[in-house]
Each structure stands twice: as C-alpha cells, then as structure tokens.
CSV table of C-alpha atoms in Angstrom, one decimal:
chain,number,residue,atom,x,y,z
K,1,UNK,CA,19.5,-14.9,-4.6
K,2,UNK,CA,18.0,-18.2,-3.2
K,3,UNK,CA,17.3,-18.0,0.5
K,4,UNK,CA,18.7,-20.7,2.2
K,5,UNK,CA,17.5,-22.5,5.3
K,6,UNK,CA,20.2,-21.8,7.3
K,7,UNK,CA,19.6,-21.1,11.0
K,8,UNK,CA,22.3,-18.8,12.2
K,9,UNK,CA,21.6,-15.5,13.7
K,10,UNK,CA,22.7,-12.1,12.2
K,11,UNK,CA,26.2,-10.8,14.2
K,12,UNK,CA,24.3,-7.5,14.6
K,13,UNK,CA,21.2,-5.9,13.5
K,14,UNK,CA,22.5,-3.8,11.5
K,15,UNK,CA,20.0,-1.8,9.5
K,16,UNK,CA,21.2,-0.7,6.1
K,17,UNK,CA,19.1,1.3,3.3
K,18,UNK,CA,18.8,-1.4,-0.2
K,19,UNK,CA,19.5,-0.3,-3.4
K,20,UNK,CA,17.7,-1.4,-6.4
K,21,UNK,CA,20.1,-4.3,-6.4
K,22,UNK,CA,18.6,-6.2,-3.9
K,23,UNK,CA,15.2,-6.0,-5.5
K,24,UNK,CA,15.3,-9.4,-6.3
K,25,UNK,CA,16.1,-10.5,-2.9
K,26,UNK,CA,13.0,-8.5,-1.8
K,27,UNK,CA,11.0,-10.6,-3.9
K,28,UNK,CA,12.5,-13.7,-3.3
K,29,UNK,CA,12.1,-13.1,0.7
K,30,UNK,CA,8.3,-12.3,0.1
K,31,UNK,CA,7.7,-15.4,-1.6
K,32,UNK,CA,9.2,-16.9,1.2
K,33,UNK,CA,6.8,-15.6,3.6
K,34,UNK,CA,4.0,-17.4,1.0
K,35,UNK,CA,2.9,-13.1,-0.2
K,36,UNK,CA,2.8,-12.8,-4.2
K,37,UNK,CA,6.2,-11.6,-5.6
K,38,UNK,CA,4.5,-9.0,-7.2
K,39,UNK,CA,7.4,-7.6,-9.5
K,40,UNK,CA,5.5,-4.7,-10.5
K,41,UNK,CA,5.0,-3.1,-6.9
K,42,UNK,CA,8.2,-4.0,-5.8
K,43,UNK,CA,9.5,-1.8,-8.8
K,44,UNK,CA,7.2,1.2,-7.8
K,45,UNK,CA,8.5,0.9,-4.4
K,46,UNK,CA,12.3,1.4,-5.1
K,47,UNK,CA,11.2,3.9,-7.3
K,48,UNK,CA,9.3,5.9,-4.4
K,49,UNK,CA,10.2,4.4,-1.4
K,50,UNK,CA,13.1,3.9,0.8
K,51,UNK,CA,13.6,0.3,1.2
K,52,UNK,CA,16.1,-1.3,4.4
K,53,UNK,CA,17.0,-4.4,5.5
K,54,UNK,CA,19.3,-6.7,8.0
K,55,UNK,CA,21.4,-9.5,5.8
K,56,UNK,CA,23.0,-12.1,7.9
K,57,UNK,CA,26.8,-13.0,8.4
K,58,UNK,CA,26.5,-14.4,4.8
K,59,UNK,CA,25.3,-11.8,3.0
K,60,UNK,CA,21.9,-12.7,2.9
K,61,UNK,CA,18.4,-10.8,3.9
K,62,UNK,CA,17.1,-11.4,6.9
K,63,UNK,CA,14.8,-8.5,6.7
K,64,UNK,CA,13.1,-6.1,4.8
K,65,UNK,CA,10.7,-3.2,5.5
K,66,UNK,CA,9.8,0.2,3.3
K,67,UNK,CA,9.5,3.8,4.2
K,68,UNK,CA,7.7,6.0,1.7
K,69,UNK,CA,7.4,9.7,2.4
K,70,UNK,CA,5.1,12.3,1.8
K,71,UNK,CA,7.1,15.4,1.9
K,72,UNK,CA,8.3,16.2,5.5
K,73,UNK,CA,5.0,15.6,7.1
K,74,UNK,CA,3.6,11.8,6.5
K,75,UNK,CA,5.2,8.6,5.6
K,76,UNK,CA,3.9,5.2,5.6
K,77,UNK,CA,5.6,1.5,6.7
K,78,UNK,CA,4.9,-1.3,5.0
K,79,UNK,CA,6.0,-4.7,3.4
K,80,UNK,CA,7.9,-5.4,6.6
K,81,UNK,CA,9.5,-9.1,6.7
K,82,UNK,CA,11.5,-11.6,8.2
K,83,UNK,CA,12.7,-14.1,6.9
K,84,UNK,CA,11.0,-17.2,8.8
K,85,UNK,CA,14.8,-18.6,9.9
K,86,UNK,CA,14.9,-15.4,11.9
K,87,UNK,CA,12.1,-15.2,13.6
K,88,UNK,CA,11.8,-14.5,17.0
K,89,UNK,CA,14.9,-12.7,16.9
K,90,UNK,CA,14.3,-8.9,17.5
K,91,UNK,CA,15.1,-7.9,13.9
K,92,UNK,CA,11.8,-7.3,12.3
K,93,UNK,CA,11.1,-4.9,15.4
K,94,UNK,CA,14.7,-3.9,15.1
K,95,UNK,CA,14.2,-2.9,11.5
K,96,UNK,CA,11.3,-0.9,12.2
K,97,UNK,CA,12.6,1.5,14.9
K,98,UNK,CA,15.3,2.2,12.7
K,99,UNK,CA,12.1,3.3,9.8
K,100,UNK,CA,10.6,5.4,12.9
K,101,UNK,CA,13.9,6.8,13.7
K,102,UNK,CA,15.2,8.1,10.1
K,103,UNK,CA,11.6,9.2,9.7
K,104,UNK,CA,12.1,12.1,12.3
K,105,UNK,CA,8.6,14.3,13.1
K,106,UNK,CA,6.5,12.6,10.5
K,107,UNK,CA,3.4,11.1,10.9
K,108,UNK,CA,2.9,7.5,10.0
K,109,UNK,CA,1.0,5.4,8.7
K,110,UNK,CA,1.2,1.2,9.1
K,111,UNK,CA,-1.2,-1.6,8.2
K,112,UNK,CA,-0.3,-3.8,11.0
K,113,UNK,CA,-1.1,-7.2,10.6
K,114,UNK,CA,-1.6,-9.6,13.5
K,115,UNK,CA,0.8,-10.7,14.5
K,116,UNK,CA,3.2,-7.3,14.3
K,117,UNK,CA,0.5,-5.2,16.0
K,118,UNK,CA,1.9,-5.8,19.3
K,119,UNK,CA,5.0,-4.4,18.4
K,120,UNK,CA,3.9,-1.5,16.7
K,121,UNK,CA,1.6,-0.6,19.4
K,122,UNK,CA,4.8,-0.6,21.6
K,123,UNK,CA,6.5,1.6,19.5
K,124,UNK,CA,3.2,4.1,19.8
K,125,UNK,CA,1.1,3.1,16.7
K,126,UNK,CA,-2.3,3.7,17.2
K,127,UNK,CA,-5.1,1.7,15.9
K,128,UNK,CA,-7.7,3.4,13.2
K,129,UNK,CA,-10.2,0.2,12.4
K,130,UNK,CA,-9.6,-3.1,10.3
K,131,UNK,CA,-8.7,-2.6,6.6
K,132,UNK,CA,-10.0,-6.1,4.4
K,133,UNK,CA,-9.0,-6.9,1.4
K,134,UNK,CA,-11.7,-8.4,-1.4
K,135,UNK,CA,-10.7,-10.3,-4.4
K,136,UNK,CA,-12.5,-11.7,-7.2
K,137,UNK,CA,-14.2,-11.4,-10.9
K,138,UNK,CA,-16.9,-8.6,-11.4
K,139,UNK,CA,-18.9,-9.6,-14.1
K,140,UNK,CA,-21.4,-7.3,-16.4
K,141,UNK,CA,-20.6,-4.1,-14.6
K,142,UNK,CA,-21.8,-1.2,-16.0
K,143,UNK,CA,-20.3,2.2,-15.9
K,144,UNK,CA,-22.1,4.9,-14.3
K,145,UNK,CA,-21.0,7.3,-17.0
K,146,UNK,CA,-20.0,10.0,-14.3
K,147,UNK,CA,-16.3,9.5,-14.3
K,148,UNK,CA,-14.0,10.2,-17.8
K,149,UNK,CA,-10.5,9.0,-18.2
K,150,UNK,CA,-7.6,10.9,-17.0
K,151,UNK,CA,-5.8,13.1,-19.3
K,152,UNK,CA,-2.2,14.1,-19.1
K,153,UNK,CA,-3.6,17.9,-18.1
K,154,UNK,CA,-5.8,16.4,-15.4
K,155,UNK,CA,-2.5,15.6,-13.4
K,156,UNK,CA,-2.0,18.7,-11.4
K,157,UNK,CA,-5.7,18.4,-9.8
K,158,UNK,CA,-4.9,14.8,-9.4
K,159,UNK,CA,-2.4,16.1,-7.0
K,160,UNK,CA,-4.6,18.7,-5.6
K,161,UNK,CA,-7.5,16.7,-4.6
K,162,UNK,CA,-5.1,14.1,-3.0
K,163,UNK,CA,-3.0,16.7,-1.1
K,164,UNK,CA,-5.9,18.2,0.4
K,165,UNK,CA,-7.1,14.3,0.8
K,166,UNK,CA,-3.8,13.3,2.8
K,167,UNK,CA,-2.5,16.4,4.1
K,168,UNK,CA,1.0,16.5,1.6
K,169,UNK,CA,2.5,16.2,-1.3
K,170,UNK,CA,2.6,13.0,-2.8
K,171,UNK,CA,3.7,13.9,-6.4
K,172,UNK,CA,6.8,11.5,-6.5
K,173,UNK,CA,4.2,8.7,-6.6
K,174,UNK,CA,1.1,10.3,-8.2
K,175,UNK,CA,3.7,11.7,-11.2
K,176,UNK,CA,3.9,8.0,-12.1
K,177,UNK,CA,0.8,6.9,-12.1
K,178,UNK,CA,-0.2,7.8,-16.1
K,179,UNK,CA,2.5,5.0,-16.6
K,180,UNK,CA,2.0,2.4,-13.6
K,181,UNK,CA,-2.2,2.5,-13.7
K,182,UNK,CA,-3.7,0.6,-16.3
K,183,UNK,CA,-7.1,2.4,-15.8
K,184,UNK,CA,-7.1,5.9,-14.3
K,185,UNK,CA,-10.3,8.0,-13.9
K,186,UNK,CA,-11.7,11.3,-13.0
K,187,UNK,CA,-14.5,13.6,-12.0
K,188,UNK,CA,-14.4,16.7,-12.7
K,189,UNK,CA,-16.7,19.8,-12.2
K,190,UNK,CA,-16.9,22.0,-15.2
K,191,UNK,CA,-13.2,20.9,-15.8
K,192,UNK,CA,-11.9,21.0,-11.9
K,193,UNK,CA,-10.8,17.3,-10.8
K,194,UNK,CA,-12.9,16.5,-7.8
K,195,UNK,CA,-11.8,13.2,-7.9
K,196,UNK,CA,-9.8,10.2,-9.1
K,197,UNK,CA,-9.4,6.5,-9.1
K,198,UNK,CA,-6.8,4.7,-10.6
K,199,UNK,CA,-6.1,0.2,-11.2
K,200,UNK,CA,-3.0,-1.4,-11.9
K,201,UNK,CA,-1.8,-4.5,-12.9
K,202,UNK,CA,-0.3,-6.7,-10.1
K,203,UNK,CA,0.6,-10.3,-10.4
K,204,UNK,CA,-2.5,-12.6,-11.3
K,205,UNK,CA,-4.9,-9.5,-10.1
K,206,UNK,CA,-6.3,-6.2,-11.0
K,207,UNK,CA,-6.0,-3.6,-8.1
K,208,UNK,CA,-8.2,-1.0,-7.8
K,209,UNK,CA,-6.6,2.0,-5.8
K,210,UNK,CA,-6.2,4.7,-5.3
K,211,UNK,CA,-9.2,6.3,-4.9
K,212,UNK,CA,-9.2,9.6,-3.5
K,213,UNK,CA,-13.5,11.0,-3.3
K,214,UNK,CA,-15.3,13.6,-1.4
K,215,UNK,CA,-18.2,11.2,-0.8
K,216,UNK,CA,-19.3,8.1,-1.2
K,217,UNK,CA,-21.4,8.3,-3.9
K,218,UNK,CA,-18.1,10.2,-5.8
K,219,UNK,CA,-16.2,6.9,-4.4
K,220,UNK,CA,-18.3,3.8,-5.8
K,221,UNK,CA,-18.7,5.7,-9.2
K,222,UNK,CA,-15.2,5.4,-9.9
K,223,UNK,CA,-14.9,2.0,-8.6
K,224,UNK,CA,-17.9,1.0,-10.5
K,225,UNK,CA,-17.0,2.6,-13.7
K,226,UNK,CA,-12.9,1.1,-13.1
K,227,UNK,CA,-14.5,-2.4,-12.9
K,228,UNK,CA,-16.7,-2.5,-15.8
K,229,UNK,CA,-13.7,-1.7,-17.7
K,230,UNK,CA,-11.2,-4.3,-16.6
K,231,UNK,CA,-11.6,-7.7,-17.3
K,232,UNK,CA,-10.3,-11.0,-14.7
K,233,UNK,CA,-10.0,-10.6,-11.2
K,234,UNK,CA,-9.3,-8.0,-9.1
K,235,UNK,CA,-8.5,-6.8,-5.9
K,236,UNK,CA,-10.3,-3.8,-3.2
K,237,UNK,CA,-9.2,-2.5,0.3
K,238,UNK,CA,-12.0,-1.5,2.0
K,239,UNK,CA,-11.8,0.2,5.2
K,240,UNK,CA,-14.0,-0.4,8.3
K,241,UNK,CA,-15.5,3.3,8.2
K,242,UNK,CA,-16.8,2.8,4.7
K,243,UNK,CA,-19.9,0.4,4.5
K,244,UNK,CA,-21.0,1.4,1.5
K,245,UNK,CA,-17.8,0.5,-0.4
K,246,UNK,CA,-17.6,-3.1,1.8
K,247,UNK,CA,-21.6,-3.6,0.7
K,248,UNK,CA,-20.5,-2.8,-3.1
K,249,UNK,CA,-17.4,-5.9,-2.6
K,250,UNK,CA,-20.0,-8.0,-0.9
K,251,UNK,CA,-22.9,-7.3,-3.4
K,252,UNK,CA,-20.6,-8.3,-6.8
K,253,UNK,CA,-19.5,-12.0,-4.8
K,254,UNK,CA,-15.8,-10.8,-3.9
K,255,UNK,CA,-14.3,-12.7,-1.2
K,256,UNK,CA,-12.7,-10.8,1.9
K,257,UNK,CA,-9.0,-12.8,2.5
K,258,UNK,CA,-6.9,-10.9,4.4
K,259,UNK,CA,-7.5,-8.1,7.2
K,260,UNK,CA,-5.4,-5.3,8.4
K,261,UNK,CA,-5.3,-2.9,10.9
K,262,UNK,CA,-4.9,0.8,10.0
K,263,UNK,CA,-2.5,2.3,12.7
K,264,UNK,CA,-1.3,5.8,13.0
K,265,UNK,CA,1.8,7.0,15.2
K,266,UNK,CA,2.2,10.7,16.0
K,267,UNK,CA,0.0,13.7,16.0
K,268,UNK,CA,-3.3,13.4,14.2
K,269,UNK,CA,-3.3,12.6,10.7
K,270,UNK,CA,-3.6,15.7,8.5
K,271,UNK,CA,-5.8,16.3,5.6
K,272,UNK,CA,-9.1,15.3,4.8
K,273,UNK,CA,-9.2,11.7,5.9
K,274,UNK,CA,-12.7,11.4,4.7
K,275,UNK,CA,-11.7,11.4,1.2
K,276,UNK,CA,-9.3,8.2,1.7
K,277,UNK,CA,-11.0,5.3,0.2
K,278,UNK,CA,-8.6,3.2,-1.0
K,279,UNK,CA,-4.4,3.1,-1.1
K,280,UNK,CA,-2.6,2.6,-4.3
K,281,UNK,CA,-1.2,-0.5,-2.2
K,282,UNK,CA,-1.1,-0.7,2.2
K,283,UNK,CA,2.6,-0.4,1.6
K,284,UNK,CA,2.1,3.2,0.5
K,285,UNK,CA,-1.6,4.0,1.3
C-alpha cells in the first residue's frame, strides 16, 4: 500500500496486533521515515515478533512498533514508527504503552533514539550507554583460526551460552538462525560451544550480530574471523562499554552513522550481560 500524504488524524488510537499481511505496509512506512526497507528483517520479525500498529480512518498505517519476547522474562521494542503525517499526535507514545502493557512483568529492552528517549524515559526506561552503529568494507582480514563454523549439532549450546548470556530462552529466534545467517561461527572447548557469532544479509549490507562471548578477546575473534569471510560492506553495533570492539570498527576505516541509546525498563536485566556484544538487530537485541 502507498502511503499517502494525507493529513487527517486517526478517530482513535486504536492499537491492533498486524498480521503478516501488513508486512508490506511495514516496509513501505519505514521507507517513509528515510530507514532501509530491509525485506529480510522485516520477515524475521513477523516470524518472531509481535508486530502492532494504529491505521487511520482509511485503513492506512499510521504506526508501527514490534514486541519480541524472550520467554516470560525479557522482551525487547523496537522498529517503532510514525508515519511523518502523524506526528506530534500521541500515537507513537500511544502504541508503545500498549507494547509495555501486553508485555506484563517482563523486562525490556529499547534502543531509544533521540528523539523518542523522552518518552520512553517517561514510561520508566532507563538509560544503559550509547549503542553506534559502524558501516563499511573490511578489506584483507584474516581469520584468527580460533572460531569453526556452526554445525547443525552445535545448536543446543548456541542456546546455552546465549540463555546464560541474556537470562532466557531465546530459541524461537536462535532455531532460525542456521537458515537466516549467512555466516555463523563458534568456539568451542573440547567440543562445548563457549561462544558464537553469526552475519546476515540485509539490504545493501552485511550485519554482523549476534555475538554472544565470555570476553573480549572470545568477542573480536569471531568478528574478525566473520569478516574475513564476507565480502562488501557491512555493518557493527558496538556498545559504549566495549572499547575494544569500537577500536577494532575504528582501526579497519568503518564509519560510525547512527547512535542509540540502550534503555532498560523494569528490574535489573538478568543473565550475564557481560557476554552481550552485539544484537542480531536493535529491534531484537
């Protein structure tokens, strides 16, 4: 559906959960709001995520926002837009107290951006340090040769090492990930996965994520040996607490666009937060 330029309010703000129907519309209101379409995301996050949304008196979308759970414990916010005829209006914030609301006891996560940190701050997000995002070609990297590629009997400490990493079960997303990374890497000690990275395809770009490490040292040789394998550009989120892996962006000429804050709402985060280095994508973390 095209989004037109009309100006007329929604009646209400009515919040209603979007089927897979609308995930053109998603798109199409993204590209609106001058972010990639990237079809391959949106796809993972119908798949995974609950997505919701206002549509006007015609029918079309004046918002749109994701919820992705982990279990009954965590759940993370993210792609939340408006489309620019509406702003101003209350329905962003509107359509994310309804997320907080059919999230019940669970702790969030949100990548707030600028201009919607006041708002979620309101709403009791916390800030957790600025989250940048790097982008660009690594040339003539070479692998480290301590990380192997994921096999299909690596998958259950895959979900091991990032449950003890986030504090819950994230299976519904890391089951797909053999299919939706194009690179996906391990470390393993005497056959136990201690660690993982994964890349995937998205739009014009490479992303590298997630990468789920006990240390630093565990964290950059996964990047580094994702990297040498991949070819054009690609894209990093790289968290204010972890110099190293900003230094390693810097270091290889990748440019920093776009900054984030981390935010949390509710008790504190469990799991080992430590071992976060980078989300699959912000909209899922």
């Amino acid at each position: 559906m095209t989004i037109s330029d009309t100006s007329r309010a929604p009646l209400t703000a009515n919040v209603t959960r979007l089927g897979r129907s609308a995930i053109d519309e998603c798109r199409d209101l993204a590209e609106s709001r001058h972010w990639d379409r990237e079809e391959r995301k949106w796809d993972l996050l119908f798949a995974v995520g609950e997505v919701y949304g206002i549509r006007d008196q015609d029918g079309e979308l004046a918002t749109a926002a994701v919820l992705a759970r982990n279990g009954a414990t965590t759940a993370t916010i993210g792609m939340v837009l408006t489309a620019e005829r509406y702003e101003r209006r209350g329905l962003g914030a509107a359509t994310v107290r309804h997320l907080v609301s059919v999230a019940d006891s669970a702790v969030l996560t949100m990548y707030a951006t600028e201009n919607g940190r006041p708002l979620y701050e309101r709403l009791g997000f916390v800030a957790d340090g600025v989250n940048t995002s790097y982008r660009g070609t690594v040339t003539a990297e070479t692998s480290t040769g301590r990380s192997r590629p994921a096999e299909p009997a690596d998958l259950p400490g895959i979900r091991a090492v990032d449950a003890h990493a986030h504090g819950a079960d994230r299976s519904k997303v890391l089951n797909r990930l053999p299919r939706f990374c194009s690179h996906l890497r391990v470390l393993d000690d005497h056959g136990a996965v201690t660690g993982y990275a994964g890349a995937w395809p998205n739009d014009t770009t490479t992303v590298v994520g997630p990468v789920i490490a006990a240390n630093e040292d565990d964290a950059l040789a996964l990047v580094t040996d994702l990297v040498a394998d991949i070819d054009g550009p690609i894209r990093l989120e790289a968290h204010s607490t972890r110099p190293r892996l900003t230094e390693w962006a810097r270091s290889r000429d990748l440019s920093g666009f776009d900054t984030t804050t981390m935010t949390y709402r509710g008790e504190d985060h469990p799991g080992a937060r430590d071992h976060w280095w980078s989300p699959i994508t912000v909209a899922l973390g």
